[in-house]
Tab-separated table of C-alpha atoms in Angstrom:
chain	number	residue	atom	x	y	z
A	17	UNK	CA	-170.571	-133.042	125.402
A	18	UNK	CA	-168.651	-131.530	128.120
A	19	UNK	CA	-168.705	-128.423	126.413
A	20	UNK	CA	-172.577	-128.589	126.017
A	21	UNK	CA	-172.533	-129.634	129.316
A	22	UNK	CA	-171.058	-126.753	131.228
A	23	UNK	CA	-172.770	-124.093	128.980
A	24	UNK	CA	-175.746	-125.647	130.100
A	25	UNK	CA	-174.909	-125.523	133.319
A	26	UNK	CA	-173.918	-121.755	132.827
A	27	UNK	CA	-176.917	-120.926	131.617
A	28	UNK	CA	-179.212	-122.765	134.366
A	29	UNK	CA	-177.180	-120.826	137.140
A	30	UNK	CA	-177.661	-117.468	135.314
A	31	UNK	CA	-181.657	-118.016	135.068
A	32	UNK	CA	-182.383	-119.169	138.409
A	33	UNK	CA	-179.708	-116.817	140.393
A	34	UNK	CA	-179.939	-113.780	137.946
A	35	UNK	CA	-178.148	-111.177	140.728
A	36	UNK	CA	-174.829	-113.155	140.115
A	37	UNK	CA	-174.856	-111.264	136.314
A	38	UNK	CA	-174.627	-107.841	137.347
A	39	UNK	CA	-172.509	-106.315	140.135
A	40	UNK	CA	-174.899	-103.305	141.486
A	41	UNK	CA	-172.797	-100.374	142.905
A	42	UNK	CA	-172.995	-99.555	146.168
A	43	UNK	CA	-171.965	-96.187	147.909
A	44	UNK	CA	-171.208	-95.665	151.177
A	45	UNK	CA	-170.459	-92.335	153.022
A	46	UNK	CA	-169.356	-91.340	156.240
A	47	UNK	CA	-168.814	-87.933	157.882
A	48	UNK	CA	-165.641	-87.798	160.081
A	49	UNK	CA	-165.759	-84.261	161.151
A	50	UNK	CA	-166.375	-84.719	164.524
A	51	UNK	CA	-163.982	-87.875	164.706
A	52	UNK	CA	-161.220	-85.387	163.447
A	53	UNK	CA	-161.734	-82.764	165.916
A	54	UNK	CA	-161.644	-85.119	168.829
A	55	UNK	CA	-158.372	-86.366	167.784
A	56	UNK	CA	-160.092	-90.144	167.135
A	57	UNK	CA	-159.199	-90.145	163.397
A	58	UNK	CA	-155.938	-88.629	161.410
A	59	UNK	CA	-156.845	-88.520	157.856
A	60	UNK	CA	-153.042	-87.922	157.005
A	61	UNK	CA	-152.018	-91.588	158.984
A	62	UNK	CA	-155.189	-93.379	159.655
A	63	UNK	CA	-157.086	-95.853	157.912
A	64	UNK	CA	-160.799	-95.481	157.355
A	65	UNK	CA	-162.568	-98.332	155.973
A	66	UNK	CA	-166.475	-99.801	155.406
A	67	UNK	CA	-166.509	-103.671	156.432
A	68	UNK	CA	-169.307	-105.867	155.973
A	69	UNK	CA	-170.395	-109.237	154.185
A	70	UNK	CA	-169.899	-108.089	150.887
A	71	UNK	CA	-166.207	-108.121	151.564
A	72	UNK	CA	-165.900	-110.464	154.304
A	73	UNK	CA	-165.837	-107.866	156.822
A	74	UNK	CA	-161.998	-107.212	155.868
A	75	UNK	CA	-162.103	-103.559	154.800
A	76	UNK	CA	-162.904	-101.210	151.759
A	77	UNK	CA	-160.891	-98.358	151.829
A	78	UNK	CA	-163.172	-94.999	151.935
A	79	UNK	CA	-161.808	-91.871	149.761
A	80	UNK	CA	-162.262	-88.195	150.488
A	81	UNK	CA	-165.422	-86.886	148.739
A	82	UNK	CA	-164.172	-84.348	146.409
A	83	UNK	CA	-164.890	-80.607	148.109
A	84	UNK	CA	-165.531	-81.986	151.497
A	85	UNK	CA	-162.681	-81.959	154.000
A	86	UNK	CA	-164.187	-84.626	156.060
A	87	UNK	CA	-166.641	-87.106	154.431
A	88	UNK	CA	-165.595	-89.986	152.869
A	89	UNK	CA	-167.028	-92.759	150.655
A	90	UNK	CA	-166.369	-96.157	148.959
A	91	UNK	CA	-168.373	-97.461	145.763
A	92	UNK	CA	-168.630	-101.205	146.535
A	93	UNK	CA	-170.219	-103.497	143.685
A	94	UNK	CA	-172.760	-105.579	145.643
A	95	UNK	CA	-174.116	-109.130	144.334
A	96	UNK	CA	-177.349	-109.842	146.047
A	97	UNK	CA	-181.169	-110.383	145.188
A	98	UNK	CA	-183.141	-106.961	146.008
A	99	UNK	CA	-184.767	-106.419	149.630
A	100	UNK	CA	-181.684	-108.228	151.101
A	101	UNK	CA	-180.877	-106.489	154.290
A	102	UNK	CA	-176.875	-106.210	154.760
A	103	UNK	CA	-175.189	-104.966	157.602
A	104	UNK	CA	-172.350	-103.109	158.155
A	105	UNK	CA	-170.007	-100.838	160.046
A	106	UNK	CA	-166.990	-98.438	159.454
A	107	UNK	CA	-163.309	-99.037	160.854
A	108	UNK	CA	-160.726	-96.756	161.720
A	109	UNK	CA	-157.304	-98.442	161.645
A	110	UNK	CA	-154.700	-96.181	163.593
A	111	UNK	CA	-151.195	-97.063	164.108
A	112	UNK	CA	-150.893	-94.321	167.263
A	113	UNK	CA	-154.575	-95.147	168.981
A	114	UNK	CA	-155.191	-98.565	167.548
A	115	UNK	CA	-157.938	-99.675	165.528
A	116	UNK	CA	-161.733	-98.697	166.535
A	117	UNK	CA	-164.834	-99.939	164.986
A	118	UNK	CA	-168.145	-98.093	165.439
A	119	UNK	CA	-170.203	-98.870	168.406
A	120	UNK	CA	-173.774	-100.135	168.692
A	121	UNK	CA	-174.514	-97.547	166.268
A	122	UNK	CA	-177.909	-99.883	164.526
A	123	UNK	CA	-180.946	-101.335	165.782
A	124	UNK	CA	-180.922	-104.794	166.273
A	125	UNK	CA	-178.967	-107.633	168.800
A	126	UNK	CA	-175.655	-106.687	166.537
A	127	UNK	CA	-175.509	-103.198	166.668
A	128	UNK	CA	-174.200	-102.967	163.141
A	129	UNK	CA	-175.483	-100.532	160.577
A	130	UNK	CA	-177.677	-101.929	158.013
A	131	UNK	CA	-179.393	-101.079	154.762
A	132	UNK	CA	-181.762	-102.908	152.376
A	133	UNK	CA	-180.353	-103.628	149.203
A	134	UNK	CA	-182.111	-102.274	146.014
A	135	UNK	CA	-180.680	-103.499	142.338
A	136	UNK	CA	-179.772	-100.847	140.342
A	137	UNK	CA	-177.252	-99.047	142.498
A	138	UNK	CA	-177.864	-97.156	145.325
A	139	UNK	CA	-176.331	-93.939	147.420
A	140	UNK	CA	-176.762	-94.727	150.724
A	141	UNK	CA	-177.068	-91.571	153.151
A	142	UNK	CA	-174.142	-89.891	154.950
A	143	UNK	CA	-173.792	-90.858	158.524
A	144	UNK	CA	-171.654	-89.205	161.167
A	145	UNK	CA	-168.790	-92.244	162.290
A	146	UNK	CA	-170.070	-93.589	165.683
A	147	UNK	CA	-173.670	-91.718	165.352
A	148	UNK	CA	-171.317	-88.692	167.256
A	149	UNK	CA	-172.437	-85.898	165.090
A	150	UNK	CA	-171.503	-82.993	167.586
A	151	UNK	CA	-168.095	-82.576	169.395
A	152	UNK	CA	-168.575	-82.814	173.031
A	153	UNK	CA	-166.247	-80.618	173.498
A	154	UNK	CA	-163.071	-81.149	175.642
A	155	UNK	CA	-164.581	-80.828	179.156
A	156	UNK	CA	-164.575	-77.682	181.448
A	157	UNK	CA	-162.245	-76.625	183.705
A	158	UNK	CA	-163.218	-76.748	187.880
A	159	UNK	CA	-161.759	-75.237	190.722
A	160	UNK	CA	-163.090	-76.941	194.130
A	161	UNK	CA	-162.161	-74.355	197.168
A	162	UNK	CA	-162.449	-75.919	200.467
A	163	UNK	CA	-162.427	-73.292	203.956
A	164	UNK	CA	-160.230	-75.715	206.324
A	165	UNK	CA	-159.513	-72.891	209.061
A	166	UNK	CA	-162.100	-74.550	211.010
A	167	UNK	CA	-160.264	-78.188	210.822
A	168	UNK	CA	-156.849	-76.553	210.702
A	169	UNK	CA	-157.736	-74.548	214.217
A	170	UNK	CA	-159.202	-77.600	215.966
A	171	UNK	CA	-156.161	-79.419	214.787
A	172	UNK	CA	-158.482	-81.935	213.157
A	173	UNK	CA	-156.684	-82.125	209.881
A	174	UNK	CA	-152.804	-81.650	209.360
C-alpha cells in the first residue's frame, strides 16, 4: 500500500510540476578582456563564477571558451517554469585583490543581471564583466608648472 501511494504521489507531482522532470541547460557567457587588461582578473590565479538562485548564489565556475583568450562560459541545468525571470551576477574570487562582485549592472532595484528562462535550453548573449567594454586606460601624466618668482621676490613664499 505504501509503495502504491508513493508511486501515485510521484505521478501527481510530475504531472502538476512538469518542469521538475527535465533540467534545461542555460549557457552563461562573460567577456573578461577588459578586466584582464586592467589587472582586475588574472586567469592563472583567480576564480571566475556565475552566481544566482539556480546555485544558491554560491557560484558555478566558468571555463574559457575554445578558441578565445577572454570569453568564459558555464552551462547550468535550471529547473524553472518557462518565462520565469532569473537574476544572476558574475563574481571574481582573488587571493591577491579580494572578492569582487559585479556592481549594479542590471535594471531594477537589485542591480542584478536577469533573463527570462526558456524551456528547451538557451545560450545567453555574452556580456562584459561589470559592463566595462572599453579599457579606461592607465591615466594621463600631468605636469603642473607655477611661476613663483614674484612671490619669492616679495618674500611671500618661502
